[in-house]
Every structure is written in C-alpha cells, then in structure tokens.
Amino acid sequence: MMQNNILKYEAVSISFAEEKAVNEVSFNLKKGEILGVVGESGSGKSTIIKSIMRILNSDGVIDSGRIIFEEDNLLDKSEKEMQGIRGAKIGMIFQDSASSLCPIRTIGDQIIEAMKAHGKADKARFKEHALTLFEKLNFKDVERIWDSYPFELSGGMNQRVGIAIAMLLNPPLLLADEPTSALDYKATNQVMDELKRLRDIYDTSIILVTHDISVVSMVADNVLVLKQGKIMEYGKVKSVLENPQNDYTKLLLSAVPERGSDGWNLSNLS
Ligand SMILES: Nc1ncnc2c1ncn2[C@@H]1O[C@H](COP(=O)(O)OP(=O)(O)OP(=O)(O)O)[C@@H](O)[C@H]1O
Ligand SMILES: [Mg+2]
C-alpha cells in the first residue's frame, strides 16, 4: 500500500449549482488513523464524506481532484463497482443510527438481512460473528441486544449498535458523520471509546465529522478545520488545539462548551 495511506483526498473541489461547497481540499488518511473534521454548519463536512462514498446527489458536481482509496481513484469507479465498495470496504455511520434501523424488526434479524445482502448465508455464523464483535466492543448482555427492537434500546445504545453493524464486514475505512450529535455526554463518551477500540483491534481508519471539537480531542490523531469549503487548518490534534494558528480555529475553540473534568481537556492530548 502506498506509503501506508489508505485514503488520499487530493485537491478536490465540489459545487452545487455552480456554488463551491468544497474548495481544493486535500488530506491523507493513514491506516489506523482517526481524522477529525470540524467546522461550522455548511462548511462542507458532509459533502466531503458523501464524495468519498460517491453518494452526492445529482446536483453535486465534483469539479476536480482525485480520491485515491487503496491505490484506485474512486472517481473513476462505475456505480456497480461502488456498490461493492460501500459497506464492504468503506463503512458509514450516520447521525442517528436508530432512524436507519428498521423499527419493527429485531437487531439480530436486521444484521442477518444486511449480511445476506453481501452474499453470505449462514445464520448461525452471522450471529456468532456479530456477538463476538459486540463483546469485543464491550457491550454487556449481547444476547439481549440481539433480540431487541431498536425502540427497546437507548439512543446511545442504538448508535453503538449501528457502529457495530457497520463493522461487521470489517471495512478498512469508516466514515462517521456527526455520530454523537444526538447523544448526551455519557453516551458520546461510550461511542468514542467504541471508535478507539475499533481502531485498536482492527486498525480501522476513521474520518469523524463533528461540530464538537471536544469530541476530536478525545479520539482523533489529526484534525482538519473547514470553513466555507476551504481548509483553515490541518495537522496533529495536539498542535492544532493547543496552538491554533488560524483565527477561525481559535473561534471554534472558544465556543467549546464546559464539559467537566473528563470532557474537554487538553491534558487528554498527551
Ligand atoms: N444537495 C445539495 N444541494 C444544494 N446545495 C447543497 C447540497 N448539499 C450541500 N449543499 C451546500 O453545500 C455546502 C456544504 O454543505 P454540507 O452539508 O457539506 O455542510 P456541513 O459542514 O456538513 O454542515 P452541517 O454541519 O450543517 O451538517 C452548503 O453551502 C450547502 O448549502
Ligand atoms: Mg453535515
């Protein structure tokens, strides 16, 4: 693999109806790296994630650049090739997993359904595989979760299940768009622990989009600060957060809410 990079996002520009949403953005993601992407609403965070998955709607045009994933430019892939990549090679988790889970079917049934869609057919093995993953991710009471309906689980638990489901096929790259914005502080911490654990166990590379810079301080290695589609700052979390060079980054940092002793805290960054 080229210099250990799993993803190279190279000088990508994207526009909607001639309006630039992403402007010459470049970054690299190494194997096992967690990259935090922060910036105000409308700065282009979700557009970047969608461009990697190639799920921009037809109004979104990639004007220039390359998105190299494991040596291939994703922008050259056919839709059919992308269908083989989504889920299996690049996993995605959304703001609200509960809403992407079917409300009237158990978690276990949904997992079996999802794995069948990828051409595997042994129910007992799926279950064993899923429950093993749940246990590795520190879920308690894994049989109960398997038999639960989404409404029987808390929002935080649904989100953690959503992440586990995205990991069942063990994609080397996981894209998470605001995975904790609907969660309280405690559930946020649990989800962040889960992401770190994934990285530690599977060497998963993760892009974590968030409004919340304190979340970045908890888990990310590098951070990219976006404003109006342009990179304001990009580098190691510790140096960017401790010594921001850019006024916009300073502004974002000053807006960090109080989170108590184990939350936003630069001493986490050692
Ligand atoms: N489908 C679309 N059609 C038209 N414009 C869009 C579309 N999706 C995004 N945009 C525009 O692209 C820009 C970036 O939007 P994007 O959703 O990427 O921002 P974001 O950083 O994810 O914001 P948020 O924090 O609110 O989720 C915005 O100006 C937005 O209005
Ligand atoms: Mg968004």
mmCIF file with all atom_site columns, C-alpha atoms in Angstrom, residues 101-203:
data_model
loop_
_atom_site.group_PDB
_atom_site.id
_atom_site.type_symbol
_atom_site.label_atom_id
_atom_site.label_alt_id
_atom_site.label_comp_id
_atom_site.label_asym_id
_atom_site.label_entity_id
_atom_site.label_seq_id
_atom_site.pdbx_PDB_ins_code
_atom_site.Cartn_x
_atom_site.Cartn_y
_atom_site.Cartn_z
_atom_site.occupancy
_atom_site.B_iso_or_equiv
_atom_site.pdbx_formal_charge
_atom_site.auth_seq_id
_atom_site.auth_comp_id
_atom_site.auth_asym_id
_atom_site.auth_atom_id
_atom_site.pdbx_PDB_model_num
ATOM 1   C CA . LEU A 1 101 ? -32.613 0.745   11.656 1.00 0.00 ? 101 LEU A CA 1
ATOM 2   C CA . CYS A 1 102 ? -35.985 -0.775  10.888 1.00 0.00 ? 102 CYS A CA 1
ATOM 3   C CA . PRO A 1 103 ? -38.270 -0.117  13.897 1.00 0.00 ? 103 PRO A CA 1
ATOM 4   C CA . ILE A 1 104 ? -40.291 -3.315  13.661 1.00 0.00 ? 104 ILE A CA 1
ATOM 5   C CA . ARG A 1 105 ? -37.510 -5.882  13.371 1.00 0.00 ? 105 ARG A CA 1
ATOM 6   C CA . THR A 1 106 ? -35.022 -7.058  15.921 1.00 0.00 ? 106 THR A CA 1
ATOM 7   C CA . ILE A 1 107 ? -31.380 -6.045  15.755 1.00 0.00 ? 107 ILE A CA 1
ATOM 8   C CA . GLY A 1 108 ? -30.462 -9.667  15.088 1.00 0.00 ? 108 GLY A CA 1
ATOM 9   C CA . ASP A 1 109 ? -32.847 -10.007 12.139 1.00 0.00 ? 109 ASP A CA 1
ATOM 10  C CA . GLN A 1 110 ? -31.511 -6.802  10.657 1.00 0.00 ? 110 GLN A CA 1
ATOM 11  C CA . ILE A 1 111 ? -27.939 -7.963  10.968 1.00 0.00 ? 111 ILE A CA 1
ATOM 12  C CA . ILE A 1 112 ? -28.759 -11.237 9.252  1.00 0.00 ? 112 ILE A CA 1
ATOM 13  C CA . GLU A 1 113 ? -30.563 -9.353  6.499  1.00 0.00 ? 113 GLU A CA 1
ATOM 14  C CA . ALA A 1 114 ? -27.618 -6.993  5.992  1.00 0.00 ? 114 ALA A CA 1
ATOM 15  C CA . MET A 1 115 ? -25.116 -9.828  5.815  1.00 0.00 ? 115 MET A CA 1
ATOM 16  C CA . LYS A 1 116 ? -27.274 -11.821 3.404  1.00 0.00 ? 116 LYS A CA 1
ATOM 17  C CA . ALA A 1 117 ? -27.205 -8.816  1.106  1.00 0.00 ? 117 ALA A CA 1
ATOM 18  C CA . HIS A 1 118 ? -23.463 -9.328  0.930  1.00 0.00 ? 118 HIS A CA 1
ATOM 19  C CA . GLY A 1 119 ? -23.873 -12.864 -0.249 1.00 0.00 ? 119 GLY A CA 1
ATOM 20  C CA . LYS A 1 120 ? -23.152 -14.779 2.918  1.00 0.00 ? 120 LYS A CA 1
ATOM 21  C CA . ALA A 1 121 ? -25.718 -17.286 4.054  1.00 0.00 ? 121 ALA A CA 1
ATOM 22  C CA . ASP A 1 122 ? -25.016 -18.998 7.345  1.00 0.00 ? 122 ASP A CA 1
ATOM 23  C CA . LYS A 1 123 ? -27.290 -17.527 10.039 1.00 0.00 ? 123 LYS A CA 1
ATOM 24  C CA . ALA A 1 124 ? -25.637 -19.219 12.991 1.00 0.00 ? 124 ALA A CA 1
ATOM 25  C CA . ARG A 1 125 ? -22.223 -17.994 11.891 1.00 0.00 ? 125 ARG A CA 1
ATOM 26  C CA . PHE A 1 126 ? -23.512 -14.435 11.428 1.00 0.00 ? 126 PHE A CA 1
ATOM 27  C CA . LYS A 1 127 ? -24.849 -14.437 14.916 1.00 0.00 ? 127 LYS A CA 1
ATOM 28  C CA . GLU A 1 128 ? -21.668 -15.778 16.380 1.00 0.00 ? 128 GLU A CA 1
ATOM 29  C CA . HIS A 1 129 ? -19.611 -13.246 14.421 1.00 0.00 ? 129 HIS A CA 1
ATOM 30  C CA . ALA A 1 130 ? -21.867 -10.356 15.487 1.00 0.00 ? 130 ALA A CA 1
ATOM 31  C CA . LEU A 1 131 ? -21.963 -11.328 19.151 1.00 0.00 ? 131 LEU A CA 1
ATOM 32  C CA . THR A 1 132 ? -18.200 -11.741 19.224 1.00 0.00 ? 132 THR A CA 1
ATOM 33  C CA . LEU A 1 133 ? -17.817 -8.256  17.792 1.00 0.00 ? 133 LEU A CA 1
ATOM 34  C CA . PHE A 1 134 ? -20.329 -6.877  20.321 1.00 0.00 ? 134 PHE A CA 1
ATOM 35  C CA . GLU A 1 135 ? -18.308 -8.412  23.114 1.00 0.00 ? 135 GLU A CA 1
ATOM 36  C CA . LYS A 1 136 ? -15.051 -7.018  21.778 1.00 0.00 ? 136 LYS A CA 1
ATOM 37  C CA . LEU A 1 137 ? -16.719 -3.623  21.747 1.00 0.00 ? 137 LEU A CA 1
ATOM 38  C CA . ASN A 1 138 ? -17.572 -4.053  25.412 1.00 0.00 ? 138 ASN A CA 1
ATOM 39  C CA . PHE A 1 139 ? -21.325 -4.457  25.040 1.00 0.00 ? 139 PHE A CA 1
ATOM 40  C CA . LYS A 1 140 ? -22.962 -6.028  28.039 1.00 0.00 ? 140 LYS A CA 1
ATOM 41  C CA . ASP A 1 141 ? -25.737 -8.547  27.633 1.00 0.00 ? 141 ASP A CA 1
ATOM 42  C CA . VAL A 1 142 ? -25.144 -9.264  23.960 1.00 0.00 ? 142 VAL A CA 1
ATOM 43  C CA . GLU A 1 143 ? -27.930 -11.853 23.606 1.00 0.00 ? 143 GLU A CA 1
ATOM 44  C CA . ARG A 1 144 ? -30.467 -9.344  24.843 1.00 0.00 ? 144 ARG A CA 1
ATOM 45  C CA . ILE A 1 145 ? -29.261 -6.750  22.320 1.00 0.00 ? 145 ILE A CA 1
ATOM 46  C CA . TRP A 1 146 ? -29.508 -9.308  19.532 1.00 0.00 ? 146 TRP A CA 1
ATOM 47  C CA . ASP A 1 147 ? -33.165 -9.968  20.420 1.00 0.00 ? 147 ASP A CA 1
ATOM 48  C CA . SER A 1 148 ? -34.099 -6.310  20.991 1.00 0.00 ? 148 SER A CA 1
ATOM 49  C CA . TYR A 1 149 ? -36.088 -3.971  18.815 1.00 0.00 ? 149 TYR A CA 1
ATOM 50  C CA . PRO A 1 150 ? -34.443 -0.572  18.295 1.00 0.00 ? 150 PRO A CA 1
ATOM 51  C CA . PHE A 1 151 ? -37.094 1.164   20.437 1.00 0.00 ? 151 PHE A CA 1
ATOM 52  C CA . GLU A 1 152 ? -36.104 -1.026  23.375 1.00 0.00 ? 152 GLU A CA 1
ATOM 53  C CA . LEU A 1 153 ? -32.577 0.378   23.361 1.00 0.00 ? 153 LEU A CA 1
ATOM 54  C CA . SER A 1 154 ? -31.387 3.848   24.347 1.00 0.00 ? 154 SER A CA 1
ATOM 55  C CA . GLY A 1 155 ? -30.271 6.323   21.693 1.00 0.00 ? 155 GLY A CA 1
ATOM 56  C CA . GLY A 1 156 ? -26.675 5.783   22.711 1.00 0.00 ? 156 GLY A CA 1
ATOM 57  C CA . MET A 1 157 ? -27.031 2.026   22.538 1.00 0.00 ? 157 MET A CA 1
ATOM 58  C CA . ASN A 1 158 ? -28.657 2.202   19.103 1.00 0.00 ? 158 ASN A CA 1
ATOM 59  C CA . GLN A 1 159 ? -25.775 4.318   17.923 1.00 0.00 ? 159 GLN A CA 1
ATOM 60  C CA . ARG A 1 160 ? -23.236 1.844   19.263 1.00 0.00 ? 160 ARG A CA 1
ATOM 61  C CA . VAL A 1 161 ? -25.137 -0.994  17.580 1.00 0.00 ? 161 VAL A CA 1
ATOM 62  C CA . GLY A 1 162 ? -25.129 0.999   14.326 1.00 0.00 ? 162 GLY A CA 1
ATOM 63  C CA . ILE A 1 163 ? -21.361 1.289   14.509 1.00 0.00 ? 163 ILE A CA 1
ATOM 64  C CA . ALA A 1 164 ? -21.009 -2.415  15.252 1.00 0.00 ? 164 ALA A CA 1
ATOM 65  C CA . ILE A 1 165 ? -23.211 -3.253  12.261 1.00 0.00 ? 165 ILE A CA 1
ATOM 66  C CA . ALA A 1 166 ? -21.081 -1.028  10.026 1.00 0.00 ? 166 ALA A CA 1
ATOM 67  C CA . MET A 1 167 ? -18.058 -3.005  11.231 1.00 0.00 ? 167 MET A CA 1
ATOM 68  C CA . LEU A 1 168 ? -19.451 -6.496  10.642 1.00 0.00 ? 168 LEU A CA 1
ATOM 69  C CA . LEU A 1 169 ? -17.847 -6.664  7.216  1.00 0.00 ? 169 LEU A CA 1
ATOM 70  C CA . ASN A 1 170 ? -14.677 -5.190  8.697  1.00 0.00 ? 170 ASN A CA 1
ATOM 71  C CA . PRO A 1 171 ? -14.199 -2.307  6.254  1.00 0.00 ? 171 PRO A CA 1
ATOM 72  C CA . PRO A 1 172 ? -10.717 -0.778  6.469  1.00 0.00 ? 172 PRO A CA 1
ATOM 73  C CA . LEU A 1 173 ? -12.225 2.721   6.303  1.00 0.00 ? 173 LEU A CA 1
ATOM 74  C CA . LEU A 1 174 ? -15.112 4.001   8.398  1.00 0.00 ? 174 LEU A CA 1
ATOM 75  C CA . LEU A 1 175 ? -16.803 7.345   7.771  1.00 0.00 ? 175 LEU A CA 1
ATOM 76  C CA . ALA A 1 176 ? -18.785 8.795   10.660 1.00 0.00 ? 176 ALA A CA 1
ATOM 77  C CA . ASP A 1 177 ? -20.889 11.898  10.065 1.00 0.00 ? 177 ASP A CA 1
ATOM 78  C CA . GLU A 1 178 ? -21.877 13.504  13.382 1.00 0.00 ? 178 GLU A CA 1
ATOM 79  C CA . PRO A 1 179 ? -22.320 10.139  15.108 1.00 0.00 ? 179 PRO A CA 1
ATOM 80  C CA . THR A 1 180 ? -22.821 11.683  18.539 1.00 0.00 ? 180 THR A CA 1
ATOM 81  C CA . SER A 1 181 ? -24.711 14.889  17.898 1.00 0.00 ? 181 SER A CA 1
ATOM 82  C CA . ALA A 1 182 ? -27.979 13.341  19.116 1.00 0.00 ? 182 ALA A CA 1
ATOM 83  C CA . LEU A 1 183 ? -26.345 11.866  22.234 1.00 0.00 ? 183 LEU A CA 1
ATOM 84  C CA . ASP A 1 184 ? -25.679 13.116  25.718 1.00 0.00 ? 184 ASP A CA 1
ATOM 85  C CA . TYR A 1 185 ? -22.246 13.391  27.189 1.00 0.00 ? 185 TYR A CA 1
ATOM 86  C CA . LYS A 1 186 ? -22.065 9.917   28.679 1.00 0.00 ? 186 LYS A CA 1
ATOM 87  C CA . ALA A 1 187 ? -23.279 8.184   25.522 1.00 0.00 ? 187 ALA A CA 1
ATOM 88  C CA . THR A 1 188 ? -20.871 10.324  23.484 1.00 0.00 ? 188 THR A CA 1
ATOM 89  C CA . ASN A 1 189 ? -18.000 9.079   25.590 1.00 0.00 ? 189 ASN A CA 1
ATOM 90  C CA . GLN A 1 190 ? -19.089 5.477   25.097 1.00 0.00 ? 190 GLN A CA 1
ATOM 91  C CA . VAL A 1 191 ? -19.285 5.899   21.342 1.00 0.00 ? 191 VAL A CA 1
ATOM 92  C CA . MET A 1 192 ? -15.826 7.493   21.302 1.00 0.00 ? 192 MET A CA 1
ATOM 93  C CA . ASP A 1 193 ? -14.465 4.579   23.332 1.00 0.00 ? 193 ASP A CA 1
ATOM 94  C CA . GLU A 1 194 ? -16.014 2.234   20.791 1.00 0.00 ? 194 GLU A CA 1
ATOM 95  C CA . LEU A 1 195 ? -14.325 4.014   17.880 1.00 0.00 ? 195 LEU A CA 1
ATOM 96  C CA . LYS A 1 196 ? -10.951 3.909   19.635 1.00 0.00 ? 196 LYS A CA 1
ATOM 97  C CA . ARG A 1 197 ? -11.425 0.233   20.376 1.00 0.00 ? 197 ARG A CA 1
ATOM 98  C CA . LEU A 1 198 ? -12.183 -0.476  16.714 1.00 0.00 ? 198 LEU A CA 1
ATOM 99  C CA . ARG A 1 199 ? -9.053  1.287   15.684 1.00 0.00 ? 199 ARG A CA 1
ATOM 100 C CA . ASP A 1 200 ? -7.031  -0.630  18.241 1.00 0.00 ? 200 ASP A CA 1
ATOM 101 C CA . ILE A 1 201 ? -8.476  -4.044  17.341 1.00 0.00 ? 201 ILE A CA 1
ATOM 102 C CA . TYR A 1 202 ? -8.807  -3.782  13.552 1.00 0.00 ? 202 TYR A CA 1
ATOM 103 C CA . ASP A 1 203 ? -6.546  -0.872  12.634 1.00 0.00 ? 203 ASP A CA 1
#
